[in-house]
Amino acid sequence: MLLVNVQDLTVRSIKLLLINPTDSDAVGNAVIVANKANIPVITLDLAYKGNVISYIAPDSRLGAKMAADFIAGKLGNDVKVIQLEGISVTSDARERGESFGQAVKSINSICWLVNPLIMIGQSVKR
């Protein structure tokens, strides 16, 4: 789907392409198509080893710690925090989840539960 969208954009005279890939290997053909059309490419969140002019990366670990500190500051003492995660397909998502858990566990006044439920379709099981 990404490749089809990039092919469509190349005929629309765009000046720059920003791509936020979920798979840094799979984005390769889309970058090649943009390069052939002389469209500069910037990737976000995940780096691509091919011909891109820039890569903009978040600091997922710092962001997760900031989120945990913010929650602790807002909720106060003796609270329960439940961390629900979807399927972590990117390294950034995994880093955010792990770092948030570490940060919350380091705050003694918070009870931290990670993924307490397994969701299947519309039903929820414990």
PDB file of C-alpha atoms in Angstrom:
ATOM      1  CA  MET A   1       0.000   0.000   0.000  1.00  0.00           C
ATOM      2  CA  LEU A   2       2.833   2.400   0.847  1.00  0.00           C
ATOM      3  CA  LEU A   3       4.469   1.797  -2.523  1.00  0.00           C
ATOM      4  CA  VAL A   4       1.217   2.507  -4.389  1.00  0.00           C
ATOM      5  CA  ASN A   5       0.726   5.739  -2.441  1.00  0.00           C
ATOM      6  CA  VAL A   6       4.280   6.900  -3.155  1.00  0.00           C
ATOM      7  CA  GLN A   7       3.900   6.063  -6.855  1.00  0.00           C
ATOM      8  CA  ASP A   8       0.736   8.178  -6.899  1.00  0.00           C
ATOM      9  CA  LEU A   9       2.483  11.070  -5.160  1.00  0.00           C
ATOM     10  CA  THR A  10       5.373  11.094  -7.636  1.00  0.00           C
ATOM     11  CA  VAL A  11       3.040  12.202 -10.428  1.00  0.00           C
ATOM     12  CA  ARG A  12       1.526  14.975  -8.298  1.00  0.00           C
ATOM     13  CA  SER A  13       4.655  17.169  -8.311  1.00  0.00           C
ATOM     14  CA  ILE A  14       5.322  16.941  -4.586  1.00  0.00           C
ATOM     15  CA  LYS A  15       8.486  18.648  -3.351  1.00  0.00           C
ATOM     16  CA  LEU A  16       9.348  16.422  -0.381  1.00  0.00           C
ATOM     17  CA  LEU A  17       8.206  13.081   1.043  1.00  0.00           C
ATOM     18  CA  LEU A  18       8.073  12.305   4.763  1.00  0.00           C
ATOM     19  CA  ILE A  19       7.571   8.609   5.488  1.00  0.00           C
ATOM     20  CA  ASN A  20       6.890   7.047   8.882  1.00  0.00           C
ATOM     21  CA  PRO A  21       7.576   3.378   8.094  1.00  0.00           C
ATOM     22  CA  THR A  22       6.514   0.524  10.357  1.00  0.00           C
ATOM     23  CA  ASP A  23       9.155  -1.675   8.724  1.00  0.00           C
ATOM     24  CA  SER A  24      12.468  -0.074   7.780  1.00  0.00           C
ATOM     25  CA  ASP A  25      13.244  -2.846   5.275  1.00  0.00           C
ATOM     26  CA  ALA A  26       9.864  -2.813   3.518  1.00  0.00           C
ATOM     27  CA  VAL A  27       9.991   0.942   2.891  1.00  0.00           C
ATOM     28  CA  GLY A  28      12.953   0.499   0.531  1.00  0.00           C
ATOM     29  CA  ASN A  29      11.024   0.262  -2.740  1.00  0.00           C
ATOM     30  CA  ALA A  30       8.985   3.356  -1.892  1.00  0.00           C
ATOM     31  CA  VAL A  31      12.175   5.333  -1.230  1.00  0.00           C
ATOM     32  CA  ILE A  32      13.679   4.093  -4.512  1.00  0.00           C
ATOM     33  CA  VAL A  33      10.572   5.213  -6.437  1.00  0.00           C
ATOM     34  CA  ALA A  34      10.748   8.667  -4.836  1.00  0.00           C
ATOM     35  CA  ASN A  35      14.502   8.888  -5.526  1.00  0.00           C
ATOM     36  CA  LYS A  36      13.958   8.056  -9.218  1.00  0.00           C
ATOM     37  CA  ALA A  37      11.414  10.899  -9.368  1.00  0.00           C
ATOM     38  CA  ASN A  38      13.993  13.253  -7.765  1.00  0.00           C
ATOM     39  CA  ILE A  39      11.838  13.675  -4.665  1.00  0.00           C
ATOM     40  CA  PRO A  40      13.849  14.000  -1.449  1.00  0.00           C
ATOM     41  CA  VAL A  41      12.790  11.637   1.345  1.00  0.00           C
ATOM     42  CA  ILE A  42      12.825  12.079   5.120  1.00  0.00           C
ATOM     43  CA  THR A  43      12.020   9.100   7.345  1.00  0.00           C
ATOM     44  CA  LEU A  44      10.417   9.474  10.769  1.00  0.00           C
ATOM     45  CA  ASP A  45      10.768   7.121  13.761  1.00  0.00           C
ATOM     46  CA  LEU A  46      12.563   4.324  11.864  1.00  0.00           C
ATOM     47  CA  ALA A  47      15.780   4.755   9.934  1.00  0.00           C
ATOM     48  CA  TYR A  48      16.191   3.467   6.392  1.00  0.00           C
ATOM     49  CA  LYS A  49      19.686   2.693   5.151  1.00  0.00           C
ATOM     50  CA  GLY A  50      18.992   3.904   1.613  1.00  0.00           C
ATOM     51  CA  ASN A  51      19.061   7.353   0.042  1.00  0.00           C
ATOM     52  CA  VAL A  52      17.162   9.672   2.403  1.00  0.00           C
ATOM     53  CA  ILE A  53      18.106  13.264   3.178  1.00  0.00           C
ATOM     54  CA  SER A  54      17.286  13.023   6.866  1.00  0.00           C
ATOM     55  CA  TYR A  55      15.998  10.778   9.614  1.00  0.00           C
ATOM     56  CA  ILE A  56      14.008  12.265  12.495  1.00  0.00           C
ATOM     57  CA  ALA A  57      14.008  10.080  15.584  1.00  0.00           C
ATOM     58  CA  PRO A  58      12.170  10.357  18.870  1.00  0.00           C
ATOM     59  CA  ASP A  59      13.794   9.570  22.200  1.00  0.00           C
ATOM     60  CA  SER A  60      11.263   6.892  23.152  1.00  0.00           C
ATOM     61  CA  ARG A  61      12.964   6.073  26.440  1.00  0.00           C
ATOM     62  CA  LEU A  62      12.975   9.684  27.614  1.00  0.00           C
ATOM     63  CA  GLY A  63       9.383  10.187  26.433  1.00  0.00           C
ATOM     64  CA  ALA A  64       8.232   7.143  28.397  1.00  0.00           C
ATOM     65  CA  LYS A  65       9.973   8.357  31.556  1.00  0.00           C
ATOM     66  CA  MET A  66       8.432  11.799  31.118  1.00  0.00           C
ATOM     67  CA  ALA A  67       4.991  10.196  30.767  1.00  0.00           C
ATOM     68  CA  ALA A  68       5.479   8.139  33.941  1.00  0.00           C
ATOM     69  CA  ASP A  69       6.669  11.188  35.888  1.00  0.00           C
ATOM     70  CA  PHE A  70       3.716  13.239  34.603  1.00  0.00           C
ATOM     71  CA  ILE A  71       1.218  10.542  35.605  1.00  0.00           C
ATOM     72  CA  ALA A  72       2.791  10.213  39.051  1.00  0.00           C
ATOM     73  CA  GLY A  73       2.638  13.981  39.503  1.00  0.00           C
ATOM     74  CA  LYS A  74      -1.035  14.147  38.513  1.00  0.00           C
ATOM     75  CA  LEU A  75      -2.327  11.053  40.332  1.00  0.00           C
ATOM     76  CA  GLY A  76      -0.399  11.293  43.580  1.00  0.00           C
ATOM     77  CA  ASN A  77       0.259   8.382  45.946  1.00  0.00           C
ATOM     78  CA  ASP A  78      -1.232   4.901  46.278  1.00  0.00           C
ATOM     79  CA  VAL A  79      -2.659   4.562  42.778  1.00  0.00           C
ATOM     80  CA  LYS A  80      -2.779   1.733  40.271  1.00  0.00           C
ATOM     81  CA  VAL A  81      -1.540   2.300  36.741  1.00  0.00           C
ATOM     82  CA  ILE A  82      -2.512  -0.199  34.071  1.00  0.00           C
ATOM     83  CA  GLN A  83      -0.328  -0.201  30.976  1.00  0.00           C
ATOM     84  CA  LEU A  84      -2.132  -1.557  27.915  1.00  0.00           C
ATOM     85  CA  GLU A  85      -0.051  -2.200  24.831  1.00  0.00           C
ATOM     86  CA  GLY A  86      -0.932  -3.258  21.354  1.00  0.00           C
ATOM     87  CA  ILE A  87       1.340  -5.370  19.232  1.00  0.00           C
ATOM     88  CA  SER A  88       4.732  -3.664  19.300  1.00  0.00           C
ATOM     89  CA  VAL A  89       5.882  -3.915  15.696  1.00  0.00           C
ATOM     90  CA  THR A  90       8.532  -1.210  15.921  1.00  0.00           C
ATOM     91  CA  SER A  91      11.600  -0.865  18.102  1.00  0.00           C
ATOM     92  CA  ASP A  92      10.325   2.546  19.219  1.00  0.00           C
ATOM     93  CA  ALA A  93       7.088   1.006  20.495  1.00  0.00           C
ATOM     94  CA  ARG A  94       8.987  -1.680  22.386  1.00  0.00           C
ATOM     95  CA  GLU A  95      11.366   0.884  23.892  1.00  0.00           C
ATOM     96  CA  ARG A  96       8.461   3.096  24.990  1.00  0.00           C
ATOM     97  CA  GLY A  97       6.693   0.173  26.647  1.00  0.00           C
ATOM     98  CA  GLU A  98       9.772  -1.148  28.424  1.00  0.00           C
ATOM     99  CA  SER A  99      10.940   2.278  29.563  1.00  0.00           C
ATOM    100  CA  PHE A 100       7.498   3.300  30.804  1.00  0.00           C
ATOM    101  CA  GLY A 101       7.319   0.113  32.855  1.00  0.00           C
ATOM    102  CA  GLN A 102      10.771   0.690  34.331  1.00  0.00           C
ATOM    103  CA  ALA A 103       9.963   4.301  35.176  1.00  0.00           C
ATOM    104  CA  VAL A 104       6.617   3.479  36.802  1.00  0.00           C
ATOM    105  CA  LYS A 105       8.124   0.611  38.813  1.00  0.00           C
ATOM    106  CA  SER A 106      10.725   3.009  40.205  1.00  0.00           C
ATOM    107  CA  ILE A 107       7.960   5.200  41.679  1.00  0.00           C
ATOM    108  CA  ASN A 108       7.186   3.430  44.964  1.00  0.00           C
ATOM    109  CA  SER A 109       3.709   4.913  45.420  1.00  0.00           C
ATOM    110  CA  ILE A 110       2.350   3.418  42.184  1.00  0.00           C
ATOM    111  CA  CYS A 111       1.107  -0.128  41.643  1.00  0.00           C
ATOM    112  CA  TRP A 112       1.915  -0.983  38.013  1.00  0.00           C
ATOM    113  CA  LEU A 113       0.053  -3.646  36.038  1.00  0.00           C
ATOM    114  CA  VAL A 114       1.053  -4.391  32.465  1.00  0.00           C
ATOM    115  CA  ASN A 115      -1.371  -5.911  29.962  1.00  0.00           C
ATOM    116  CA  PRO A 116      -3.722  -7.436  32.562  1.00  0.00           C
ATOM    117  CA  LEU A 117      -6.276  -8.381  29.932  1.00  0.00           C
ATOM    118  CA  ILE A 118      -6.152 -10.398  26.745  1.00  0.00           C
ATOM    119  CA  MET A 119      -8.610  -9.012  24.212  1.00  0.00           C
ATOM    120  CA  ILE A 120     -10.029 -11.347  21.595  1.00  0.00           C
ATOM    121  CA  GLY A 121     -12.434  -9.756  19.139  1.00  0.00           C
ATOM    122  CA  GLN A 122     -15.175  -8.108  21.177  1.00  0.00           C
ATOM    123  CA  SER A 123     -14.757 -10.362  24.223  1.00  0.00           C
ATOM    124  CA  VAL A 124     -12.396  -9.688  27.081  1.00  0.00           C
ATOM    125  CA  LYS A 125     -10.837 -12.478  29.144  1.00  0.00           C
ATOM    126  CA  ARG A 126      -8.813 -12.286  32.367  1.00  0.00           C
TER     127      ARG A 126
END
